[in-house]
């Protein structure tokens, strides 16, 4: 590298006052004999002066350090995670639509009474998933959440809020269905009791996860209508098959209907699929939030 | 805390959870942190929020700060990230604010209209640059970071810092030339 090129590359740092003394002295010597570099340096100097001028300092408020320390002290007194989770859950109770609690309980009490008096435990298996799905479809969205604007600007991440509400409403429905199942103990042989629980648990989780997903796209009413149609289809389709004889005429349709029925009767598959769907929706909720830096520059 | 205690000792004191040390650090560098945040955010209140969040990050990060270069470069890196985060949250990126561009500070009664016009062109030329270019200029010419330190703050190679500086200088020269000036006119 010749002297001119070397000096030229150092001029920006020279104008910024960043060069060590020896290099700075060398540049000064070069400048005396190089008009091109002197002209370049003038441009750098104008640039540097312009930057300093537009960045004229405004005094930093001394309160900023105190404010930061206050926040640090408050954070230091943060309760344990389990307590914070309980606080978050409790904070969601008034935000979730109030009618969910009473309506779910009422429908489950009626279903339980029908199942007990008619000695038909299957009523619970049909009803519990529908009640839970309706509640979950009402979890999010402007029509369901009067505090949505506040939630969006709150410091709690939206993922955590959604998770808390999900746990609250799904847990409530689990409790209702579990209690109703316990209440049927007198009329059920002990060996089918586990089957009853799994009979509503898998579809309840699957329909709830679908309801949550659909409610994001088409709102609460559309989501409820869709998941109910899907749920009713699992017992309506075999009846229609018998009526119209589809399986006899089209073997492929018969296979598809059998696989569909098998799907609804496989609690493990239903629970696994709903786990994936729940995780996906919660991930999507987090994506809506802005995060970190760099890519902007 | 006596002023002769150097920055590293201030950071060590913060790591020992001495609140006075955080105040001292802010006393030393608060203005420069605020100026950098303002350069990105264009809003005084948001810039203060960014500095406050940065001080909290310094408190949390001080125990793991082990001779990672100059303290000011580390501070500006934190401020930079916090400001970009805030900017993303706001979703609206503001250009250099005229309120912040103080009126001429090196002028006096003898300053004539021609000089004012010259400086107006310089300011406008800087305002036309991208945020990335302005931040690079700010770190080098205002904050006094080395090219390597500036690259660290911006998260880009040193070569990018150099090319941004040259692009900014060329842009300024063209702006001056269009108005019939050259950089030597006020030298």
JSON list of C-alpha atoms in Angstrom, two decimals, chain A residues 8-9 12-13 15-16 18 35-36 38-40 42-69 71-73 287-297, chain B residues 19 22-23 26 30-31 44 48-49 51-52 55-56 59 80-81 84-85 87-89 96 100 102 104 118-119 122-123 126 131-132 134-135 137-138 140-142 144-145 147 153-155 164-166 169 172-173 183-184 187:
[
{"chain": "A", "resi": 8, "resn": "UNK", "atom": "CA", "xyz": [-6.49, 8.27, 2.71]},
{"chain": "A", "resi": 9, "resn": "UNK", "atom": "CA", "xyz": [-7.79, 5.26, 4.67]},
{"chain": "A", "resi": 12, "resn": "UNK", "atom": "CA", "xyz": [-11.87, 9.45, 8.75]},
{"chain": "A", "resi": 13, "resn": "UNK", "atom": "CA", "xyz": [-10.29, 8.32, 12.02]},
{"chain": "A", "resi": 15, "resn": "UNK", "atom": "CA", "xyz": [-10.96, 13.69, 11.63]},
{"chain": "A", "resi": 16, "resn": "UNK", "atom": "CA", "xyz": [-12.68, 11.81, 14.45]},
{"chain": "A", "resi": 18, "resn": "UNK", "atom": "CA", "xyz": [-9.28, 8.40, 16.95]},
{"chain": "A", "resi": 35, "resn": "UNK", "atom": "CA", "xyz": [-3.49, 18.36, -1.76]},
{"chain": "A", "resi": 36, "resn": "UNK", "atom": "CA", "xyz": [-5.81, 15.45, -2.59]},
{"chain": "A", "resi": 38, "resn": "UNK", "atom": "CA", "xyz": [-6.18, 17.79, 2.31]},
{"chain": "A", "resi": 39, "resn": "UNK", "atom": "CA", "xyz": [-9.32, 18.09, 0.22]},
{"chain": "A", "resi": 40, "resn": "UNK", "atom": "CA", "xyz": [-10.56, 14.70, 1.50]},
{"chain": "A", "resi": 42, "resn": "UNK", "atom": "CA", "xyz": [-11.89, 18.89, 4.59]},
{"chain": "A", "resi": 43, "resn": "UNK", "atom": "CA", "xyz": [-14.87, 16.77, 3.62]},
{"chain": "A", "resi": 44, "resn": "UNK", "atom": "CA", "xyz": [-14.37, 14.50, 6.65]},
{"chain": "A", "resi": 45, "resn": "UNK", "atom": "CA", "xyz": [-14.07, 17.54, 8.90]},
{"chain": "A", "resi": 46, "resn": "UNK", "atom": "CA", "xyz": [-17.29, 19.03, 7.58]},
{"chain": "A", "resi": 47, "resn": "UNK", "atom": "CA", "xyz": [-19.00, 15.70, 8.13]},
{"chain": "A", "resi": 48, "resn": "UNK", "atom": "CA", "xyz": [-17.63, 15.35, 11.68]},
{"chain": "A", "resi": 49, "resn": "UNK", "atom": "CA", "xyz": [-18.58, 18.92, 12.58]},
{"chain": "A", "resi": 50, "resn": "UNK", "atom": "CA", "xyz": [-22.05, 18.42, 11.12]},
{"chain": "A", "resi": 51, "resn": "UNK", "atom": "CA", "xyz": [-22.58, 15.25, 13.18]},
{"chain": "A", "resi": 52, "resn": "UNK", "atom": "CA", "xyz": [-21.43, 16.95, 16.38]},
{"chain": "A", "resi": 53, "resn": "UNK", "atom": "CA", "xyz": [-23.64, 19.92, 15.71]},
{"chain": "A", "resi": 54, "resn": "UNK", "atom": "CA", "xyz": [-26.79, 17.88, 15.11]},
{"chain": "A", "resi": 55, "resn": "UNK", "atom": "CA", "xyz": [-26.01, 15.78, 18.18]},
{"chain": "A", "resi": 56, "resn": "UNK", "atom": "CA", "xyz": [-25.73, 18.76, 20.50]},
{"chain": "A", "resi": 57, "resn": "UNK", "atom": "CA", "xyz": [-26.28, 17.26, 23.90]},
{"chain": "A", "resi": 58, "resn": "UNK", "atom": "CA", "xyz": [-29.31, 17.65, 26.02]},
{"chain": "A", "resi": 59, "resn": "UNK", "atom": "CA", "xyz": [-28.67, 17.06, 29.72]},
{"chain": "A", "resi": 60, "resn": "UNK", "atom": "CA", "xyz": [-29.58, 13.59, 30.92]},
{"chain": "A", "resi": 61, "resn": "UNK", "atom": "CA", "xyz": [-32.01, 13.65, 33.78]},
{"chain": "A", "resi": 62, "resn": "UNK", "atom": "CA", "xyz": [-30.32, 12.38, 36.95]},
{"chain": "A", "resi": 63, "resn": "UNK", "atom": "CA", "xyz": [-33.66, 10.83, 37.86]},
{"chain": "A", "resi": 64, "resn": "UNK", "atom": "CA", "xyz": [-33.10, 8.15, 35.21]},
{"chain": "A", "resi": 65, "resn": "UNK", "atom": "CA", "xyz": [-30.61, 6.27, 37.39]},
{"chain": "A", "resi": 66, "resn": "UNK", "atom": "CA", "xyz": [-32.99, 6.49, 40.35]},
{"chain": "A", "resi": 67, "resn": "UNK", "atom": "CA", "xyz": [-35.87, 5.28, 38.22]},
{"chain": "A", "resi": 68, "resn": "UNK", "atom": "CA", "xyz": [-33.78, 2.36, 37.01]},
{"chain": "A", "resi": 69, "resn": "UNK", "atom": "CA", "xyz": [-32.77, 1.50, 40.57]},
{"chain": "A", "resi": 71, "resn": "UNK", "atom": "CA", "xyz": [-37.33, -0.86, 38.95]},
{"chain": "A", "resi": 72, "resn": "UNK", "atom": "CA", "xyz": [-34.39, -3.05, 39.92]},
{"chain": "A", "resi": 73, "resn": "UNK", "atom": "CA", "xyz": [-35.50, -3.06, 43.57]},
{"chain": "A", "resi": 287, "resn": "UNK", "atom": "CA", "xyz": [-45.06, -13.97, 16.95]},
{"chain": "A", "resi": 288, "resn": "UNK", "atom": "CA", "xyz": [-47.44, -11.03, 16.92]},
{"chain": "A", "resi": 289, "resn": "UNK", "atom": "CA", "xyz": [-45.24, -9.38, 19.52]},
{"chain": "A", "resi": 290, "resn": "UNK", "atom": "CA", "xyz": [-42.23, -7.30, 18.49]},
{"chain": "A", "resi": 291, "resn": "UNK", "atom": "CA", "xyz": [-38.91, -8.59, 19.68]},
{"chain": "A", "resi": 292, "resn": "UNK", "atom": "CA", "xyz": [-35.27, -7.84, 19.26]},
{"chain": "A", "resi": 293, "resn": "UNK", "atom": "CA", "xyz": [-32.98, -5.73, 17.24]},
{"chain": "A", "resi": 294, "resn": "UNK", "atom": "CA", "xyz": [-30.30, -5.62, 14.64]},
{"chain": "A", "resi": 295, "resn": "UNK", "atom": "CA", "xyz": [-32.24, -6.70, 11.57]},
{"chain": "A", "resi": 296, "resn": "UNK", "atom": "CA", "xyz": [-33.56, -3.17, 11.39]},
{"chain": "A", "resi": 297, "resn": "UNK", "atom": "CA", "xyz": [-30.12, -1.85, 10.71]},
{"chain": "B", "resi": 19, "resn": "UNK", "atom": "CA", "xyz": [-26.41, 1.48, 43.84]},
{"chain": "B", "resi": 22, "resn": "UNK", "atom": "CA", "xyz": [-24.90, 2.93, 38.90]},
{"chain": "B", "resi": 23, "resn": "UNK", "atom": "CA", "xyz": [-25.62, 6.60, 39.59]},
{"chain": "B", "resi": 26, "resn": "UNK", "atom": "CA", "xyz": [-25.04, 7.41, 34.60]},
{"chain": "B", "resi": 30, "resn": "UNK", "atom": "CA", "xyz": [-25.86, 9.39, 30.71]},
{"chain": "B", "resi": 31, "resn": "UNK", "atom": "CA", "xyz": [-25.66, 12.23, 28.19]},
{"chain": "B", "resi": 44, "resn": "UNK", "atom": "CA", "xyz": [-36.82, 12.48, 24.10]},
{"chain": "B", "resi": 48, "resn": "UNK", "atom": "CA", "xyz": [-35.08, 8.21, 28.31]},
{"chain": "B", "resi": 49, "resn": "UNK", "atom": "CA", "xyz": [-36.97, 4.92, 28.49]},
{"chain": "B", "resi": 51, "resn": "UNK", "atom": "CA", "xyz": [-31.53, 4.65, 28.74]},
{"chain": "B", "resi": 52, "resn": "UNK", "atom": "CA", "xyz": [-33.45, 3.51, 31.82]},
{"chain": "B", "resi": 55, "resn": "UNK", "atom": "CA", "xyz": [-29.16, 0.93, 33.04]},
{"chain": "B", "resi": 56, "resn": "UNK", "atom": "CA", "xyz": [-31.19, -2.03, 34.28]},
{"chain": "B", "resi": 59, "resn": "UNK", "atom": "CA", "xyz": [-27.04, -3.77, 36.50]},
{"chain": "B", "resi": 80, "resn": "UNK", "atom": "CA", "xyz": [-28.41, 0.60, 20.75]},
{"chain": "B", "resi": 81, "resn": "UNK", "atom": "CA", "xyz": [-30.21, -2.71, 21.24]},
{"chain": "B", "resi": 84, "resn": "UNK", "atom": "CA", "xyz": [-33.98, -0.68, 18.40]},
{"chain": "B", "resi": 85, "resn": "UNK", "atom": "CA", "xyz": [-36.30, -2.83, 20.53]},
{"chain": "B", "resi": 87, "resn": "UNK", "atom": "CA", "xyz": [-38.36, 1.41, 17.90]},
{"chain": "B", "resi": 88, "resn": "UNK", "atom": "CA", "xyz": [-39.71, -1.94, 16.77]},
{"chain": "B", "resi": 89, "resn": "UNK", "atom": "CA", "xyz": [-42.38, -1.77, 19.42]},
{"chain": "B", "resi": 96, "resn": "UNK", "atom": "CA", "xyz": [-33.74, 13.38, 12.95]},
{"chain": "B", "resi": 100, "resn": "UNK", "atom": "CA", "xyz": [-32.88, 18.18, 18.44]},
{"chain": "B", "resi": 102, "resn": "UNK", "atom": "CA", "xyz": [-29.96, 22.80, 17.77]},
{"chain": "B", "resi": 104, "resn": "UNK", "atom": "CA", "xyz": [-25.90, 26.95, 15.11]},
{"chain": "B", "resi": 118, "resn": "UNK", "atom": "CA", "xyz": [-23.93, 26.13, 4.14]},
{"chain": "B", "resi": 119, "resn": "UNK", "atom": "CA", "xyz": [-24.75, 24.55, 7.49]},
{"chain": "B", "resi": 122, "resn": "UNK", "atom": "CA", "xyz": [-24.88, 19.94, 5.79]},
{"chain": "B", "resi": 123, "resn": "UNK", "atom": "CA", "xyz": [-27.69, 19.26, 8.26]},
{"chain": "B", "resi": 126, "resn": "UNK", "atom": "CA", "xyz": [-27.12, 14.23, 7.19]},
{"chain": "B", "resi": 131, "resn": "UNK", "atom": "CA", "xyz": [-30.68, 5.45, 10.18]},
{"chain": "B", "resi": 132, "resn": "UNK", "atom": "CA", "xyz": [-27.84, 2.95, 9.85]},
{"chain": "B", "resi": 134, "resn": "UNK", "atom": "CA", "xyz": [-26.48, 8.21, 10.86]},
{"chain": "B", "resi": 135, "resn": "UNK", "atom": "CA", "xyz": [-25.84, 5.80, 13.72]},
{"chain": "B", "resi": 137, "resn": "UNK", "atom": "CA", "xyz": [-21.51, 8.56, 11.99]},
{"chain": "B", "resi": 138, "resn": "UNK", "atom": "CA", "xyz": [-22.78, 9.18, 15.51]},
{"chain": "B", "resi": 140, "resn": "UNK", "atom": "CA", "xyz": [-17.50, 7.42, 15.28]},
{"chain": "B", "resi": 141, "resn": "UNK", "atom": "CA", "xyz": [-17.64, 11.23, 15.17]},
{"chain": "B", "resi": 142, "resn": "UNK", "atom": "CA", "xyz": [-19.78, 11.99, 18.20]},
{"chain": "B", "resi": 144, "resn": "UNK", "atom": "CA", "xyz": [-15.60, 8.66, 19.61]},
{"chain": "B", "resi": 145, "resn": "UNK", "atom": "CA", "xyz": [-15.71, 4.88, 19.23]},
{"chain": "B", "resi": 147, "resn": "UNK", "atom": "CA", "xyz": [-14.23, 1.58, 13.92]},
{"chain": "B", "resi": 153, "resn": "UNK", "atom": "CA", "xyz": [-22.28, -1.91, 18.63]},
{"chain": "B", "resi": 154, "resn": "UNK", "atom": "CA", "xyz": [-23.96, -2.08, 15.23]},
{"chain": "B", "resi": 155, "resn": "UNK", "atom": "CA", "xyz": [-23.40, -5.81, 14.84]},
{"chain": "B", "resi": 164, "resn": "UNK", "atom": "CA", "xyz": [-21.01, 3.72, 5.46]},
{"chain": "B", "resi": 165, "resn": "UNK", "atom": "CA", "xyz": [-18.65, 6.50, 6.49]},
{"chain": "B", "resi": 166, "resn": "UNK", "atom": "CA", "xyz": [-17.41, 6.90, 2.91]},
{"chain": "B", "resi": 169, "resn": "UNK", "atom": "CA", "xyz": [-19.01, 11.67, 3.09]},
{"chain": "B", "resi": 172, "resn": "UNK", "atom": "CA", "xyz": [-22.38, 15.25, 1.75]},
{"chain": "B", "resi": 173, "resn": "UNK", "atom": "CA", "xyz": [-19.95, 16.30, -0.97]},
{"chain": "B", "resi": 183, "resn": "UNK", "atom": "CA", "xyz": [-15.98, 21.20, 1.53]},
{"chain": "B", "resi": 184, "resn": "UNK", "atom": "CA", "xyz": [-13.07, 23.60, 1.57]},
{"chain": "B", "resi": 187, "resn": "UNK", "atom": "CA", "xyz": [-12.01, 25.89, 6.01]}
]
